[in-house]
mmCIF file of C-alpha atoms in Angstrom:
data_model
loop_
_atom_site.group_PDB
_atom_site.id
_atom_site.type_symbol
_atom_site.label_atom_id
_atom_site.label_comp_id
_atom_site.label_asym_id
_atom_site.label_seq_id
_atom_site.Cartn_x
_atom_site.Cartn_y
_atom_site.Cartn_z
ATOM 1 C CA MET A 18 115.830 110.045 172.772
ATOM 2 C CA PRO A 19 115.004 107.499 170.057
ATOM 3 C CA THR A 20 115.336 103.849 171.033
ATOM 4 C CA ILE A 21 118.365 101.945 169.753
ATOM 5 C CA PHE A 22 117.519 98.488 168.388
ATOM 6 C CA LEU A 23 120.063 95.715 168.895
ATOM 7 C CA ASP A 24 120.152 92.113 167.717
ATOM 8 C CA GLY A 25 121.555 89.750 170.343
ATOM 9 C CA ALA A 26 122.416 87.219 167.631
ATOM 10 C CA GLN A 27 125.057 89.465 166.076
ATOM 11 C CA GLY A 28 128.762 88.833 166.532
ATOM 12 C CA GLU A 29 129.580 86.465 169.365
ATOM 13 C CA GLY A 30 125.880 86.248 170.285
ATOM 14 C CA GLY A 31 126.453 86.265 174.030
ATOM 15 C CA GLY A 32 126.218 88.487 177.068
ATOM 16 C CA GLN A 33 128.786 91.029 175.866
ATOM 17 C CA ILE A 34 126.143 92.798 173.776
ATOM 18 C CA LEU A 35 123.881 93.183 176.800
ATOM 19 C CA ARG A 36 126.601 94.375 179.174
ATOM 20 C CA SER A 37 128.022 96.966 176.796
ATOM 21 C CA ALA A 38 124.542 98.203 175.889
ATOM 22 C CA LEU A 39 123.636 98.639 179.559
ATOM 23 C CA THR A 40 126.819 100.597 180.298
ATOM 24 C CA LEU A 41 126.485 102.872 177.288
ATOM 25 C CA SER A 42 122.753 103.392 177.754
ATOM 26 C CA MET A 43 123.285 104.552 181.332
ATOM 27 C CA ILE A 44 126.043 106.958 180.341
ATOM 28 C CA THR A 45 124.503 108.401 177.166
ATOM 29 C CA GLY A 46 120.881 108.355 178.330
ATOM 30 C CA GLN A 47 119.805 106.486 175.196
ATOM 31 C CA PRO A 48 117.192 103.731 175.632
ATOM 32 C CA PHE A 49 117.610 100.436 173.811
ATOM 33 C CA ARG A 50 115.653 97.351 172.856
ATOM 34 C CA LEU A 51 117.655 94.120 172.641
ATOM 35 C CA GLU A 52 116.079 91.116 170.923
ATOM 36 C CA ASN A 53 117.364 87.540 170.471
ATOM 37 C CA LEU A 54 119.214 87.949 173.750
ATOM 38 C CA ARG A 55 122.215 85.569 173.973
ATOM 39 C CA ALA A 56 120.972 83.756 170.863
ATOM 40 C CA GLY A 57 124.380 82.204 170.285
ATOM 41 C CA ARG A 58 124.472 80.327 173.596
ATOM 42 C CA ALA A 59 123.299 76.816 174.478
ATOM 43 C CA LYS A 60 120.914 78.373 177.026
ATOM 44 C CA PRO A 61 119.750 81.619 175.395
ATOM 45 C CA GLY A 62 118.083 84.429 177.294
ATOM 46 C CA LEU A 63 118.905 86.017 180.623
ATOM 47 C CA LEU A 64 120.768 83.907 183.175
ATOM 48 C CA ARG A 65 121.213 84.977 186.791
ATOM 49 C CA GLN A 66 124.409 86.979 186.271
ATOM 50 C CA HIS A 67 122.909 88.816 183.273
ATOM 51 C CA LEU A 68 119.713 89.529 185.183
ATOM 52 C CA THR A 69 121.767 90.848 188.105
ATOM 53 C CA ALA A 70 123.600 93.196 185.724
ATOM 54 C CA VAL A 71 120.269 94.469 184.368
ATOM 55 C CA LEU A 72 118.778 95.039 187.818
ATOM 56 C CA ALA A 73 121.979 96.649 189.083
ATOM 57 C CA ALA A 74 122.073 99.032 186.130
ATOM 58 C CA ALA A 75 118.388 99.854 186.594
ATOM 59 C CA GLU A 76 118.884 100.672 190.275
ATOM 60 C CA ILE A 77 121.904 102.871 189.645
ATOM 61 C CA CYS A 78 120.203 104.999 187.012
ATOM 62 C CA GLY A 79 116.510 104.635 187.927
ATOM 63 C CA ALA A 80 115.724 102.941 184.634
ATOM 64 C CA ARG A 81 112.417 101.624 183.404
ATOM 65 C CA VAL A 82 112.913 98.017 182.296
ATOM 66 C CA GLU A 83 110.795 95.491 180.415
ATOM 67 C CA GLY A 84 111.750 91.828 180.104
ATOM 68 C CA ALA A 85 113.930 91.580 183.220
ATOM 69 C CA ALA A 86 113.147 87.942 184.039
ATOM 70 C CA PRO A 87 115.080 84.653 183.919
ATOM 71 C CA GLY A 88 115.178 83.273 180.388
ATOM 72 C CA SER A 89 113.877 86.458 178.794
ATOM 73 C CA ARG A 90 115.099 86.935 175.220
ATOM 74 C CA THR A 91 113.936 90.536 174.811
ATOM 75 C CA LEU A 92 114.879 93.492 176.984
ATOM 76 C CA VAL A 93 113.833 97.131 176.905
ATOM 77 C CA PHE A 94 115.946 99.535 178.992
ATOM 78 C CA VAL A 95 115.053 103.231 179.412
ATOM 79 C CA PRO A 96 117.623 104.981 181.649
ATOM 80 C CA SER A 97 117.388 108.071 183.814
ATOM 81 C CA ALA A 98 120.064 109.960 185.772
ATOM 82 C CA ILE A 99 122.996 108.009 187.242
ATOM 83 C CA ARG A 100 123.093 108.305 191.020
ATOM 84 C CA GLY A 101 126.123 107.855 193.234
ATOM 85 C CA GLY A 102 125.663 105.869 196.428
ATOM 86 C CA ASP A 103 126.390 102.615 198.229
ATOM 87 C CA TYR A 104 125.180 99.583 196.299
ATOM 88 C CA ARG A 105 125.016 95.859 197.045
ATOM 89 C CA PHE A 106 124.122 93.182 194.508
ATOM 90 C CA ALA A 107 124.004 89.389 194.901
ATOM 91 C CA ILE A 108 124.007 87.054 191.917
ATOM 92 C CA GLY A 109 123.018 84.053 194.036
ATOM 93 C CA THR A 110 125.053 81.609 191.910
ATOM 94 C CA ALA A 111 128.628 81.301 190.677
ATOM 95 C CA GLY A 112 127.760 83.793 187.938
ATOM 96 C CA SER A 113 130.557 86.275 187.444
ATOM 97 C CA CYS A 114 130.934 89.207 189.860
ATOM 98 C CA THR A 115 133.546 90.710 187.587
ATOM 99 C CA LEU A 116 131.236 90.948 184.584
ATOM 100 C CA VAL A 117 128.531 92.625 186.664
ATOM 101 C CA LEU A 118 131.154 94.973 188.085
ATOM 102 C CA GLN A 119 132.440 95.914 184.639
ATOM 103 C CA THR A 120 128.874 96.665 183.542
ATOM 104 C CA VAL A 121 128.083 99.213 186.235
ATOM 105 C CA LEU A 122 131.449 100.589 187.399
ATOM 106 C CA PRO A 123 132.087 102.742 184.279
ATOM 107 C CA ALA A 124 128.620 104.271 184.654
ATOM 108 C CA LEU A 125 129.483 105.369 188.198
ATOM 109 C CA TRP A 126 132.330 107.469 186.773
ATOM 110 C CA TYR A 127 129.490 109.648 185.450
ATOM 111 C CA ALA A 128 127.442 109.730 188.680
ATOM 112 C CA ASP A 129 126.626 112.797 190.756
ATOM 113 C CA GLY A 130 128.894 111.678 193.611
ATOM 114 C CA ALA A 131 131.204 108.972 194.934
ATOM 115 C CA SER A 132 129.986 105.370 195.061
ATOM 116 C CA THR A 133 130.764 101.979 196.547
ATOM 117 C CA LEU A 134 129.831 98.583 195.105
ATOM 118 C CA ARG A 135 129.691 95.205 196.802
ATOM 119 C CA ILE A 136 128.871 92.254 194.551
ATOM 120 C CA SER A 137 128.657 88.598 195.600
ATOM 121 C CA GLY A 138 128.810 85.538 193.354
ATOM 122 C CA GLY A 139 131.640 83.968 191.371
ATOM 123 C CA THR A 140 135.024 85.698 191.341
ATOM 124 C CA HIS A 141 136.941 82.918 189.548
ATOM 125 C CA ASN A 142 134.852 81.534 186.729
ATOM 126 C CA PRO A 143 136.299 79.933 183.548
ATOM 127 C CA ALA A 144 133.853 81.905 181.406
ATOM 128 C CA ALA A 145 134.809 85.349 182.747
ATOM 129 C CA PRO A 146 137.862 87.411 183.717
ATOM 130 C CA PRO A 147 138.938 86.456 187.261
ATOM 131 C CA ALA A 148 139.167 89.134 189.938
ATOM 132 C CA ASP A 149 142.991 88.971 189.770
ATOM 133 C CA PHE A 150 142.821 90.000 186.117
ATOM 134 C CA LEU A 151 140.848 93.127 186.983
ATOM 135 C CA LEU A 152 143.168 94.024 189.846
ATOM 136 C CA ARG A 153 146.507 93.488 188.094
ATOM 137 C CA ALA A 154 145.803 94.145 184.405
ATOM 138 C CA TRP A 155 142.602 96.123 183.767
ATOM 139 C CA LEU A 156 142.442 98.482 186.765
ATOM 140 C CA PRO A 157 145.977 99.934 186.386
ATOM 141 C CA LEU A 158 145.217 100.910 182.785
ATOM 142 C CA VAL A 159 141.867 102.440 183.736
ATOM 143 C CA ARG A 160 143.649 104.483 186.389
ATOM 144 C CA ARG A 161 146.160 105.608 183.772
ATOM 145 C CA MET A 162 143.184 107.025 181.901
ATOM 146 C CA GLY A 163 142.608 109.252 184.919
ATOM 147 C CA VAL A 164 139.690 107.390 186.493
ATOM 148 C CA GLN A 165 139.633 107.039 190.292
ATOM 149 C CA SER A 166 138.506 103.497 191.079
ATOM 150 C CA GLU A 167 139.509 100.801 193.548
ATOM 151 C CA ILE A 168 138.696 97.084 193.576
ATOM 152 C CA VAL A 169 139.218 94.702 196.497
ATOM 153 C CA LEU A 170 138.719 90.935 196.443
ATOM 154 C CA LEU A 171 137.045 90.125 199.751
ATOM 155 C CA ARG A 172 136.441 86.415 199.272
ATOM 156 C CA HIS A 173 137.131 83.970 196.452
ATOM 157 C CA GLY A 174 134.202 82.243 194.799
ATOM 158 C CA PHE A 175 134.850 79.394 192.350
ATOM 159 C CA TYR A 176 132.517 77.740 189.872
ATOM 160 C CA PRO A 177 130.141 76.007 190.570
ATOM 161 C CA ALA A 178 129.734 76.963 194.263
ATOM 162 C CA GLY A 179 130.229 80.732 194.017
ATOM 163 C CA GLY A 180 130.079 82.518 197.358
ATOM 164 C CA GLY A 181 132.767 85.076 196.495
ATOM 165 C CA GLU A 182 132.607 88.831 196.979
ATOM 166 C CA ILE A 183 134.281 91.921 195.557
ATOM 167 C CA HIS A 184 134.165 95.530 196.707
ATOM 168 C CA ALA A 185 134.785 98.607 194.588
ATOM 169 C CA ARG A 186 134.899 102.370 194.980
ATOM 170 C CA ALA A 187 134.406 104.931 192.245
ATOM 171 C CA ALA A 188 134.689 108.703 192.113
ATOM 172 C CA PRO A 189 133.196 110.843 189.336
ATOM 173 C CA GLY A 190 135.638 111.505 186.522
ATOM 174 C CA ARG A 191 135.875 111.092 182.771
ATOM 175 C CA PRO A 192 138.553 108.838 181.266
ATOM 176 C CA VAL A 193 141.143 110.415 178.980
ATOM 177 C CA ALA A 194 142.540 108.851 175.835
ATOM 178 C CA ILE A 195 145.709 106.772 175.849
ATOM 179 C CA ASP A 196 147.555 104.713 173.240
ATOM 180 C CA LEU A 197 149.004 101.283 173.968
ATOM 181 C CA LEU A 198 151.032 100.352 170.927
ATOM 182 C CA GLY A 199 153.812 98.503 172.782
ATOM 183 C CA ARG A 200 154.318 96.933 176.189
ATOM 184 C CA GLY A 201 157.873 98.157 176.887
ATOM 185 C CA ASP A 202 160.776 96.217 178.326
ATOM 186 C CA TRP A 203 160.302 92.914 180.132
ATOM 187 C CA ARG A 204 160.281 93.164 183.916
ATOM 188 C CA ALA A 205 158.998 89.950 185.499
ATOM 189 C CA ALA A 206 156.558 87.064 185.305
ATOM 190 C CA ARG A 207 154.896 85.674 188.430
ATOM 191 C CA ALA A 208 152.672 82.622 188.784
ATOM 192 C CA THR A 209 150.120 82.070 191.542
ATOM 193 C CA ALA A 210 148.590 78.646 192.059
ATOM 194 C CA ILE A 211 145.367 79.007 194.073
ATOM 195 C CA VAL A 212 143.734 76.085 195.864
ATOM 196 C CA ALA A 213 140.654 76.048 198.099
ATOM 197 C CA GLY A 214 139.436 72.713 199.451
ATOM 198 C CA ILE A 215 141.943 71.072 197.084
ATOM 199 C CA PRO A 216 145.222 69.379 198.167
ATOM 200 C CA GLU A 217 148.192 71.739 198.109
ATOM 201 C CA ALA A 218 150.046 69.065 196.138
ATOM 202 C CA VAL A 219 147.937 70.034 193.115
ATOM 203 C CA ALA A 220 149.338 73.568 193.228
ATOM 204 C CA GLN A 221 152.865 72.204 193.690
ATOM 205 C CA ARG A 222 152.523 70.020 190.592
ATOM 206 C CA GLU A 223 151.180 72.949 188.553
ATOM 207 C CA LEU A 224 154.103 75.174 189.471
ATOM 208 C CA ALA A 225 156.617 72.378 188.881
ATOM 209 C CA GLN A 226 155.279 71.791 185.379
ATOM 210 C CA LEU A 227 155.174 75.516 184.679
ATOM 211 C CA ALA A 228 158.818 75.810 185.731
ATOM 212 C CA ARG A 229 159.731 73.146 183.167
ATOM 213 C CA THR A 230 158.018 74.987 180.314
ATOM 214 C CA LEU A 231 158.497 78.620 181.428
ATOM 215 C CA PRO A 232 161.592 78.725 183.641
ATOM 216 C CA GLN A 233 161.582 82.533 183.686
ATOM 217 C CA VAL A 234 158.349 82.554 185.736
ATOM 218 C CA SER A 235 158.585 82.649 189.544
ATOM 219 C CA GLY A 236 155.843 80.902 191.486
ATOM 220 C CA GLU A 237 153.902 81.000 194.742
ATOM 221 C CA ILE A 238 151.039 79.009 196.247
ATOM 222 C CA ARG A 239 147.934 80.624 197.730
ATOM 223 C CA VAL A 240 146.057 78.219 200.014
ATOM 224 C CA LEU A 241 142.564 79.498 200.806
ATOM 225 C CA PRO A 242 140.185 78.369 203.561
ATOM 226 C CA GLU A 243 138.287 75.247 202.599
ATOM 227 C CA ARG A 244 134.991 77.145 202.875
ATOM 228 C CA GLU A 245 135.980 79.209 199.824
ATOM 229 C CA GLY A 246 136.233 76.121 197.631
ATOM 230 C CA PRO A 247 136.421 73.730 196.100
ATOM 231 C CA GLY A 248 138.436 75.456 193.447
ATOM 232 C CA ASN A 249 141.803 75.736 191.716
ATOM 233 C CA ALA A 250 143.220 78.374 189.415
ATOM 234 C CA LEU A 251 146.680 78.994 188.009
ATOM 235 C CA LEU A 252 147.436 82.610 187.106
ATOM 236 C CA VAL A 253 150.510 84.104 185.464
ATOM 237 C CA GLU A 254 151.056 87.861 185.583
ATOM 238 C CA VAL A 255 153.436 89.094 182.893
ATOM 239 C CA GLU A 256 154.818 92.537 183.729
ATOM 240 C CA HIS A 257 156.385 94.902 181.221
ATOM 241 C CA ALA A 258 157.386 98.548 181.597
ATOM 242 C CA PHE A 259 154.100 99.944 180.264
ATOM 243 C CA LEU A 260 151.552 97.403 181.494
ATOM 244 C CA SER A 261 150.863 93.973 182.958
ATOM 245 C CA ASP A 262 148.666 91.220 181.563
ATOM 246 C CA VAL A 263 147.284 88.171 183.355
ATOM 247 C CA PHE A 264 146.683 84.694 181.913
ATOM 248 C CA THR A 265 144.633 82.008 183.647
ATOM 249 C CA ALA A 266 143.750 78.326 183.519
ATOM 250 C CA PHE A 267 141.348 76.558 185.874
ATOM 251 C CA GLY A 268 141.547 73.127 187.406
ATOM 252 C CA ALA A 269 138.624 70.786 186.852
ATOM 253 C CA ARG A 270 137.652 67.250 187.720
ATOM 254 C CA GLY A 271 139.577 64.839 185.480
ATOM 255 C CA LEU A 272 142.049 67.506 184.334
ATOM 256 C CA ALA A 273 145.628 66.803 185.434
ATOM 257 C CA ALA A 274 147.547 69.562 187.220
ATOM 258 C CA GLU A 275 150.230 69.347 184.543
ATOM 259 C CA LYS A 276 147.623 69.968 181.846
ATOM 260 C CA VAL A 277 146.415 73.092 183.676
ATOM 261 C CA ALA A 278 150.004 74.370 183.692
ATOM 262 C CA ASP A 279 150.424 73.589 179.992
ATOM 263 C CA LEU A 280 147.225 75.457 179.148
ATOM 264 C CA VAL A 281 148.295 78.677 180.828
ATOM 265 C CA ALA A 282 151.884 78.302 179.543
ATOM 266 C CA ALA A 283 150.589 78.189 175.960
ATOM 267 C CA LYS A 284 148.732 81.464 176.502
ATOM 268 C CA VAL A 285 151.810 83.131 177.991
ATOM 269 C CA ARG A 286 154.099 81.912 175.206
ATOM 270 C CA ALA A 287 151.695 83.156 172.516
ATOM 271 C CA TYR A 288 151.691 86.588 174.151
ATOM 272 C CA LEU A 289 155.453 86.768 174.585
ATOM 273 C CA ASP A 290 156.044 85.616 171.012
ATOM 274 C CA SER A 291 153.932 88.499 169.742
ATOM 275 C CA PRO A 292 155.004 92.163 169.610
ATOM 276 C CA ALA A 293 151.481 93.217 170.666
ATOM 277 C CA ALA A 294 150.855 95.330 173.762
ATOM 278 C CA VAL A 295 147.905 93.388 175.207
ATOM 279 C CA GLY A 296 146.570 89.859 175.058
ATOM 280 C CA GLU A 297 143.244 88.826 173.574
ATOM 281 C CA HIS A 298 141.182 89.163 176.759
ATOM 282 C CA LEU A 299 142.634 92.474 177.919
ATOM 283 C CA ALA A 300 141.855 93.849 174.463
ATOM 284 C CA ASP A 301 138.201 92.896 175.006
ATOM 285 C CA GLN A 302 138.106 94.875 178.243
ATOM 286 C CA LEU A 303 139.851 98.021 176.952
ATOM 287 C CA ALA A 304 137.497 98.862 174.105
ATOM 288 C CA LEU A 305 134.728 100.412 176.189
ATOM 289 C CA PRO A 306 136.794 102.660 178.499
ATOM 290 C CA MET A 307 138.802 103.821 175.475
ATOM 291 C CA ALA A 308 135.571 104.671 173.655
ATOM 292 C CA LEU A 309 134.341 106.610 176.690
ATOM 293 C CA ALA A 310 137.613 108.553 176.564
ATOM 294 C CA GLY A 311 136.729 109.622 173.032
ATOM 295 C CA GLY A 312 139.169 107.265 171.356
ATOM 296 C CA GLY A 313 142.540 105.625 171.598
ATOM 297 C CA SER A 314 144.464 102.727 170.148
ATOM 298 C CA PHE A 315 146.143 99.516 171.174
ATOM 299 C CA THR A 316 147.791 96.499 169.615
ATOM 300 C CA THR A 317 146.745 92.948 170.398
ATOM 301 C CA CYS A 318 147.741 89.395 169.513
ATOM 302 C CA GLN A 319 144.374 88.417 168.089
ATOM 303 C CA PRO A 320 141.050 90.300 167.888
ATOM 304 C CA SER A 321 138.370 88.086 169.427
ATOM 305 C CA SER A 322 134.676 87.926 168.559
ATOM 306 C CA HIS A 323 134.023 89.600 171.927
ATOM 307 C CA LEU A 324 136.145 92.566 170.850
ATOM 308 C CA THR A 325 134.567 93.001 167.416
ATOM 309 C CA THR A 326 131.081 92.630 168.903
ATOM 310 C CA ASN A 327 131.885 95.175 171.595
ATOM 311 C CA LEU A 328 133.115 97.663 169.002
ATOM 312 C CA ALA A 329 129.936 97.215 166.972
ATOM 313 C CA VAL A 330 127.722 97.931 170.003
ATOM 314 C CA ILE A 331 129.795 101.006 170.897
ATOM 315 C CA GLU A 332 129.165 102.455 167.436
ATOM 316 C CA HIS A 333 125.394 102.298 168.061
ATOM 317 C CA PHE A 334 125.691 104.602 171.085
ATOM 318 C CA LEU A 335 128.684 106.860 170.423
ATOM 319 C CA PRO A 336 129.713 108.901 167.346
ATOM 320 C CA LEU A 337 132.876 106.845 166.953
ATOM 321 C CA ARG A 338 134.243 104.426 164.414
ATOM 322 C CA SER A 339 136.721 101.631 164.960
ATOM 323 C CA GLN A 340 139.296 100.082 162.685
ATOM 324 C CA ILE A 341 141.269 96.848 162.982
ATOM 325 C CA GLU A 342 144.355 96.301 160.838
ATOM 326 C CA TYR A 343 147.088 93.661 160.805
ATOM 327 C CA ALA A 344 150.660 94.873 160.556
ATOM 328 C CA GLU A 345 154.082 93.688 161.683
ATOM 329 C CA GLY A 346 152.846 90.568 163.455
ATOM 330 C CA ARG A 347 150.136 92.226 165.536
ATOM 331 C CA TRP A 348 146.657 93.710 165.205
ATOM 332 C CA LEU A 349 146.206 97.469 165.575
ATOM 333 C CA VAL A 350 142.815 98.539 166.970
ATOM 334 C CA GLY A 351 141.939 102.202 166.591
ATOM 335 C CA ILE A 352 138.881 103.894 168.089
ATOM 336 C CA GLY A 353 137.984 107.470 167.274
#
């Protein structure tokens, strides 16, 4: 097949272009050449988590790769057949396990047999969807598309230490199209304050502040072994009849617990004030599986640069077109 040429400086100029290209190249069999890799980032080129995604994809489909080295700004990827099996990948830093997982898991839906994945690195990283987001928001929708996948969080890994691990299973199966135009009736909202190697009082203060701003949210504290830290995250799962979405804020040195609560509360309020089905980050993660299903549609609060970049990459590999329109206080994203 002819090589697809991609410019890593387009759109958001980050790792999303690489990850989507790897997934789609494996599935469609089309090779690609990506230049100006992560040109929009302070440290352009391949970092450890991106390199792990490249090497993982290459192993799963027996690809020939050029430029797979730290800091590389050009990558050539020529895939072969996707093989089911038992795979283990280690990032070696707090780089995101979830982003590596989302790169290779969809490809394993097209493998010649069942597969397992075990990936170590960061599971709760401010620059990536946390493992809880995949488990509670993304995975249920993927399963609704008919895909048989499981994800288990084995050990938390916070930035900058890492050391976390996730496990996944995948069975061959093609996703089917769905439409997510509304989220249905309100059911519940649950907050989880996670601390590892951090005083439990921090989690208590976060939940107390959250209760003052979002009294409809119930709360619980998850105290992890000190060896899994240091780290702190505050997650709020908002459940409606048709889907759940998860919103997160992370504790950091010099950032008051009350500020962490206010940050996540602002995200939740923005979502609840909108008639859209999914939040900004869940919209980012739905585009690719919907494209693999041949199309679909959803409404979101705000289309991010990650989403528009993802849609542009998809159109290089699949005979699909996307459309984004604003109507009735929400954005309608159609793929088909």
